[in-house]
Each structure stands twice: as C-alpha cells, then as structure tokens.
mmCIF file of C-alpha atoms in Angstrom:
data_model
loop_
_atom_site.group_PDB
_atom_site.id
_atom_site.type_symbol
_atom_site.label_atom_id
_atom_site.label_comp_id
_atom_site.label_asym_id
_atom_site.label_seq_id
_atom_site.Cartn_x
_atom_site.Cartn_y
_atom_site.Cartn_z
ATOM 1 C CA THR A 1 132.483 218.397 51.692
ATOM 2 C CA LEU A 2 134.136 216.837 54.699
ATOM 3 C CA TYR A 3 137.919 216.446 54.936
ATOM 4 C CA ALA A 4 138.831 214.113 57.708
ATOM 5 C CA VAL A 5 142.290 214.377 59.189
ATOM 6 C CA ASN A 6 143.559 211.146 60.948
ATOM 7 C CA VAL A 7 144.418 212.286 64.629
ATOM 8 C CA THR A 8 145.177 208.699 65.888
ATOM 9 C CA ASP A 9 148.190 208.891 68.339
ATOM 10 C CA GLU A 10 149.296 208.284 71.659
ATOM 11 C CA VAL A 11 146.226 209.045 73.842
ATOM 12 C CA ALA A 12 148.082 212.083 75.340
ATOM 13 C CA ASN A 13 148.592 213.573 71.932
ATOM 14 C CA ILE A 14 145.239 213.066 70.327
ATOM 15 C CA MET A 15 143.652 216.326 71.729
ATOM 16 C CA GLY A 16 146.489 218.396 70.529
ATOM 17 C CA ASN A 17 146.261 216.676 67.057
ATOM 18 C CA ALA A 18 142.626 217.439 66.977
ATOM 19 C CA GLU A 19 143.103 221.107 67.832
ATOM 20 C CA SER A 20 145.853 221.514 65.259
ATOM 21 C CA ALA A 21 143.858 219.855 62.536
ATOM 22 C CA ILE A 22 140.729 221.876 63.107
ATOM 23 C CA SER A 23 142.722 225.087 63.241
ATOM 24 C CA ASN A 24 144.183 224.302 59.859
ATOM 25 C CA GLY A 25 140.949 223.597 58.172
ATOM 26 C CA ALA A 26 139.843 220.070 58.979
ATOM 27 C CA THR A 27 136.121 219.622 58.759
ATOM 28 C CA CYS A 28 136.088 216.309 60.289
ATOM 29 C CA LEU A 29 138.455 214.163 62.561
ATOM 30 C CA MET A 30 139.395 210.483 62.072
ATOM 31 C CA ILE A 31 140.329 208.278 64.894
ATOM 32 C CA ASN A 32 140.985 204.449 64.920
ATOM 33 C CA VAL A 33 139.064 203.638 67.871
ATOM 34 C CA ILE A 34 140.380 200.124 68.264
ATOM 35 C CA VAL A 35 144.046 200.980 68.593
ATOM 36 C CA THR A 36 143.393 204.041 70.612
ATOM 37 C CA GLY A 37 140.733 202.753 72.890
ATOM 38 C CA PHE A 38 136.986 203.786 73.224
ATOM 39 C CA SER A 39 137.913 206.306 75.962
ATOM 40 C CA ALA A 40 139.810 208.279 73.532
ATOM 41 C CA LEU A 41 136.738 208.606 71.277
ATOM 42 C CA ARG A 42 134.675 209.622 74.300
ATOM 43 C CA MET A 43 137.283 212.298 75.214
ATOM 44 C CA LEU A 44 136.980 213.835 71.677
ATOM 45 C CA ALA A 45 133.163 213.467 71.579
ATOM 46 C CA GLU A 46 132.594 215.023 74.888
ATOM 47 C CA ASP A 47 135.048 217.976 74.467
ATOM 48 C CA GLN A 48 132.923 221.100 73.819
ATOM 49 C CA SER A 49 135.619 222.576 71.684
ATOM 50 C CA ILE A 50 135.334 219.752 69.043
ATOM 51 C CA LYS A 51 132.495 221.080 66.834
ATOM 52 C CA VAL A 52 133.331 218.696 63.757
ATOM 53 C CA PRO A 53 132.173 215.277 63.062
ATOM 54 C CA ILE A 54 134.147 212.329 64.346
ATOM 55 C CA HIS A 55 134.854 209.574 61.865
ATOM 56 C CA CYS A 56 135.787 206.303 63.667
ATOM 57 C CA HIS A 57 137.872 203.636 61.798
ATOM 58 C CA ARG A 58 138.157 200.063 63.278
ATOM 59 C CA ASP A 59 141.235 198.779 61.578
ATOM 60 C CA MET A 60 142.610 195.737 63.562
ATOM 61 C CA PHE A 61 139.268 194.960 65.019
ATOM 62 C CA ALA A 62 139.203 191.625 63.134
ATOM 63 C CA ALA A 63 141.831 190.413 65.608
ATOM 64 C CA PHE A 64 139.043 189.880 68.092
ATOM 65 C CA ALA A 65 135.919 189.847 65.884
ATOM 66 C CA ARG A 66 136.901 187.456 63.048
ATOM 67 C CA SER A 67 137.157 184.171 64.791
ATOM 68 C CA PRO A 68 133.960 182.450 65.741
ATOM 69 C CA ALA A 69 135.673 180.868 68.798
ATOM 70 C CA HIS A 70 136.560 183.997 70.754
ATOM 71 C CA GLY A 71 136.181 187.740 70.838
ATOM 72 C CA ILE A 72 133.101 189.996 70.366
ATOM 73 C CA SER A 73 130.888 190.756 67.364
ATOM 74 C CA SER A 74 130.950 193.811 65.096
ATOM 75 C CA GLN A 75 127.517 194.681 66.394
ATOM 76 C CA VAL A 76 129.050 194.966 69.980
ATOM 77 C CA VAL A 77 131.790 197.161 68.614
ATOM 78 C CA SER A 78 129.277 199.214 66.911
ATOM 79 C CA LYS A 79 127.200 199.659 70.013
ATOM 80 C CA LEU A 80 130.485 200.721 72.110
ATOM 81 C CA ALA A 81 131.472 203.376 69.580
ATOM 82 C CA ARG A 82 127.945 204.605 69.313
ATOM 83 C CA LEU A 83 127.847 205.148 73.106
ATOM 84 C CA CYS A 84 131.108 206.793 73.156
ATOM 85 C CA GLY A 85 129.904 209.457 70.576
ATOM 86 C CA ALA A 86 131.084 208.268 67.131
ATOM 87 C CA ASP A 87 129.541 210.181 64.296
ATOM 88 C CA HIS A 88 130.593 207.839 61.591
ATOM 89 C CA LEU A 89 131.784 204.168 61.998
ATOM 90 C CA HIS A 90 132.997 201.703 59.393
ATOM 91 C CA ALA A 91 130.497 198.783 59.285
ATOM 92 C CA GLY A 92 132.198 196.485 56.799
ATOM 93 C CA SER A 93 131.832 196.375 53.002
ATOM 94 C CA ILE A 94 128.764 195.435 50.949
ATOM 95 C CA ASP A 95 130.131 193.251 48.302
ATOM 96 C CA GLY A 96 133.588 194.245 49.167
ATOM 97 C CA LYS A 97 136.940 192.762 50.119
ATOM 98 C CA LEU A 98 136.453 192.441 53.918
ATOM 99 C CA PHE A 99 135.794 189.157 55.778
ATOM 100 C CA GLU A 100 132.235 190.105 56.874
ATOM 101 C CA ASP A 101 129.319 188.995 54.587
ATOM 102 C CA ASN A 102 126.584 191.416 53.659
ATOM 103 C CA ASP A 103 124.232 190.235 56.420
ATOM 104 C CA THR A 104 126.790 191.187 59.041
ATOM 105 C CA VAL A 105 127.179 194.703 57.484
ATOM 106 C CA ILE A 106 123.534 195.278 57.563
ATOM 107 C CA LYS A 107 123.124 194.151 61.152
ATOM 108 C CA SER A 108 125.937 196.385 62.309
ATOM 109 C CA SER A 109 124.584 199.312 60.358
ATOM 110 C CA GLU A 110 121.105 198.725 61.944
ATOM 111 C CA THR A 111 122.676 198.708 65.223
ATOM 112 C CA MET A 112 124.186 202.089 64.609
ATOM 113 C CA ARG A 113 120.982 203.722 63.381
ATOM 114 C CA ARG A 114 118.126 202.237 65.322
ATOM 115 C CA GLN A 115 116.366 204.096 68.065
ATOM 116 C CA TRP A 116 118.150 203.656 71.228
ATOM 117 C CA GLY A 117 116.775 205.932 74.038
ATOM 118 C CA GLU A 118 118.479 209.211 73.940
ATOM 119 C CA ILE A 119 121.692 207.868 72.402
ATOM 120 C CA LYS A 120 122.314 209.628 69.029
ATOM 121 C CA PRO A 121 122.736 207.338 65.856
ATOM 122 C CA THR A 122 125.972 206.784 64.250
ATOM 123 C CA LEU A 123 126.289 206.846 60.361
ATOM 124 C CA PRO A 124 127.488 203.571 59.108
ATOM 125 C CA VAL A 125 130.419 203.489 56.609
ATOM 126 C CA SER A 126 130.601 200.932 53.834
ATOM 127 C CA SER A 127 134.275 200.743 52.899
ATOM 128 C CA GLY A 128 136.701 198.284 51.475
ATOM 129 C CA GLY A 129 136.632 197.325 47.794
ATOM 130 C CA GLN A 130 133.798 199.757 46.965
ATOM 131 C CA ASN A 131 133.665 201.250 43.444
ATOM 132 C CA PRO A 132 130.903 202.829 41.147
ATOM 133 C CA CYS A 133 129.408 199.445 40.353
ATOM 134 C CA THR A 134 128.689 198.647 43.971
ATOM 135 C CA VAL A 135 126.888 201.766 44.809
ATOM 136 C CA GLU A 136 123.446 200.241 43.561
ATOM 137 C CA HIS A 137 123.565 197.057 45.822
ATOM 138 C CA ASN A 138 124.634 199.227 48.848
ATOM 139 C CA PHE A 139 121.562 201.436 48.365
ATOM 140 C CA GLU A 140 119.491 198.213 47.938
ATOM 141 C CA LEU A 141 120.817 196.643 51.228
ATOM 142 C CA LEU A 142 121.478 199.874 53.411
ATOM 143 C CA GLY A 143 118.922 202.285 52.253
ATOM 144 C CA ASN A 144 120.128 205.910 51.790
ATOM 145 C CA ASP A 145 121.367 206.732 55.071
ATOM 146 C CA PHE A 146 125.013 205.638 55.010
ATOM 147 C CA LEU A 147 128.395 206.801 53.842
ATOM 148 C CA ILE A 148 130.249 204.931 51.166
ATOM 149 C CA LEU A 149 134.012 205.210 50.853
ATOM 150 C CA ALA A 150 135.805 204.259 47.837
ATOM 151 C CA GLY A 151 139.615 204.607 47.646
ATOM 152 C CA SER A 152 140.393 201.980 44.874
ATOM 153 C CA GLY A 153 137.282 202.568 43.199
ATOM 154 C CA ILE A 154 138.309 206.252 42.549
ATOM 155 C CA PHE A 155 142.101 206.057 42.269
ATOM 156 C CA GLY A 156 141.792 202.802 40.346
ATOM 157 C CA HIS A 157 139.627 204.063 37.614
ATOM 158 C CA LYS A 158 141.283 203.366 34.332
ATOM 159 C CA ASP A 159 141.095 207.209 33.273
ATOM 160 C CA GLY A 160 142.464 208.434 36.641
ATOM 161 C CA ALA A 161 141.116 209.866 39.966
ATOM 162 C CA THR A 162 139.211 212.560 38.476
ATOM 163 C CA SER A 163 137.147 210.274 36.341
ATOM 164 C CA GLY A 164 136.851 207.894 39.210
ATOM 165 C CA ALA A 165 135.198 210.592 41.436
ATOM 166 C CA LYS A 166 132.871 211.617 38.503
ATOM 167 C CA ALA A 167 131.953 207.920 38.085
ATOM 168 C CA MET A 168 131.129 207.723 41.896
ATOM 169 C CA ARG A 169 129.005 210.806 41.799
ATOM 170 C CA GLN A 170 127.155 209.533 38.659
ATOM 171 C CA ALA A 171 126.519 206.077 40.353
ATOM 172 C CA LEU A 172 125.185 207.910 43.399
ATOM 173 C CA ASN A 173 122.899 210.062 41.259
ATOM 174 C CA LEU A 174 121.446 207.086 39.697
ATOM 175 C CA ALA A 175 120.882 205.259 42.925
ATOM 176 C CA ILE A 176 119.271 208.311 44.415
ATOM 177 C CA SER A 177 116.959 208.650 41.602
ATOM 178 C CA GLY A 178 116.139 204.932 41.567
ATOM 179 C CA THR A 179 117.546 204.223 38.114
ATOM 180 C CA ALA A 180 119.421 200.967 37.534
ATOM 181 C CA LEU A 181 122.969 200.813 36.890
ATOM 182 C CA LYS A 182 122.336 198.887 33.660
ATOM 183 C CA ASP A 183 120.335 202.003 32.417
ATOM 184 C CA CYS A 184 123.219 204.272 32.834
ATOM 185 C CA PRO A 185 122.984 207.160 30.337
ATOM 186 C CA VAL A 186 125.367 207.601 27.559
ATOM 187 C CA GLY A 187 126.258 210.960 28.838
ATOM 188 C CA ASP A 188 127.731 209.501 32.057
ATOM 189 C CA LYS A 189 130.925 208.431 30.206
ATOM 190 C CA GLU A 190 133.049 208.054 33.344
ATOM 191 C CA LEU A 191 130.505 205.785 34.823
ATOM 192 C CA LYS A 192 130.285 203.752 31.543
ATOM 193 C CA THR A 193 134.052 203.276 31.662
ATOM 194 C CA ALA A 194 133.774 202.146 35.391
ATOM 195 C CA ILE A 195 131.133 199.544 34.166
ATOM 196 C CA ARG A 196 133.297 198.175 31.532
ATOM 197 C CA GLN A 197 136.099 197.997 33.977
ATOM 198 C CA TRP A 198 134.324 196.540 37.065
ATOM 199 C CA GLN A 199 131.062 195.014 35.684
ATOM 200 C CA PRO A 200 131.433 194.367 32.091
ATOM 201 C CA SER A 201 128.461 192.139 31.987
ATOM 202 C CA LEU A 202 126.216 195.277 32.305
ATOM 203 C CA ASP A 203 128.094 197.145 29.386
ATOM 204 C CA LYS A 204 125.896 197.682 26.455
#
C-alpha cells in the first residue's frame, strides 16, 4: 500500500516537506509538477535521501494544453516529467470527466512506458471520474501496467467508502482474470451495487 503525501509548496519548502512526510510514515510523495515546475520534481528525484516513489499530478496543465491554437501537448508534458524522474504521472482519464479523449490518454501512457534509451519508464495514472465500472475498459485500452485512481468512484458508492473500495478491488480482480464485468459473480455484492449505480444496463 502506498500513502502519498502532497508536498507541493514554494520550491524552498518542498525538500523539508518531503523529509517531514517520509519521517512520519509517507510511502510516496505527491507533487504538482505544473505549479512547482519541472526542476522541483528533478530536485526530489535526484536527491539520494528520497527513497519513495514520486507521484506527479498535473493539475492546471490544461491552461496550456487544452486549446488547439497554442501550448504543448500532453505527450510533451509526459516526456518532460519522465525526463525529470517522475515515478507516476497523471495521463488523463479513460471514459472519465476530463477534456482529453481516450486516444490522447493512450498516447500519453505509451509515451511514459515505451523504451527510451536509459530513461526509466513512468507509470501512467488514469484518474478523473473513475469508478468500478470503468476498470474493464481501462484494462482493455491501457493493458495492465498503469495506476487507476478513483475518488468519487469509492467515496460515491451508495453504501459508503468501504464498499466503494471493495467494489474497486473486485473490479480489478475481474479485469486481471480476464472476466467480463457483465459476468460479475453474485458474491461480489459491492461490485453488483456499483454496477446498478453506474452501469445499470449490465445489471442482471
């Protein structure tokens, strides 16, 4: 289990935040690479005392990536973060609520994972409107080498967050085994409830 603590701050404070987080049990650090700058990410990644993964958020990147008339693409952001040492990076959202379509998310994810000399890969993160019923399509489009984050998909479960977490785990188990969501076993009652809530057309 990874517990990521957000250390985003003024650059002068980031290293102190990271040291404090780790000393208090953090098993992962989160930084918003867009608002702190890529050099802040590189500072963390190159510091030999930082021995936990670095999870990179890119909130606000749409300010220079959403318009087709100016800015840079998400693939460029993915390359820059990977060059600077990101262990995880948000890639967009498969079937989610963000502005990028699935094809863009796939391309960003491929940019993070493909062979690139001696540059280590970055694990793509599918996040933004994810829930137990989107897990299957994430696996179909991204394979099994990615991270899926589901805030509303866990806390929004009608039976509460514990049931939401169980439903996500059950959906992941199905996807890993190659079992279709529509064939969800009766015993996975939390996932059954999630299907009725988010994808009622599959409810039997």
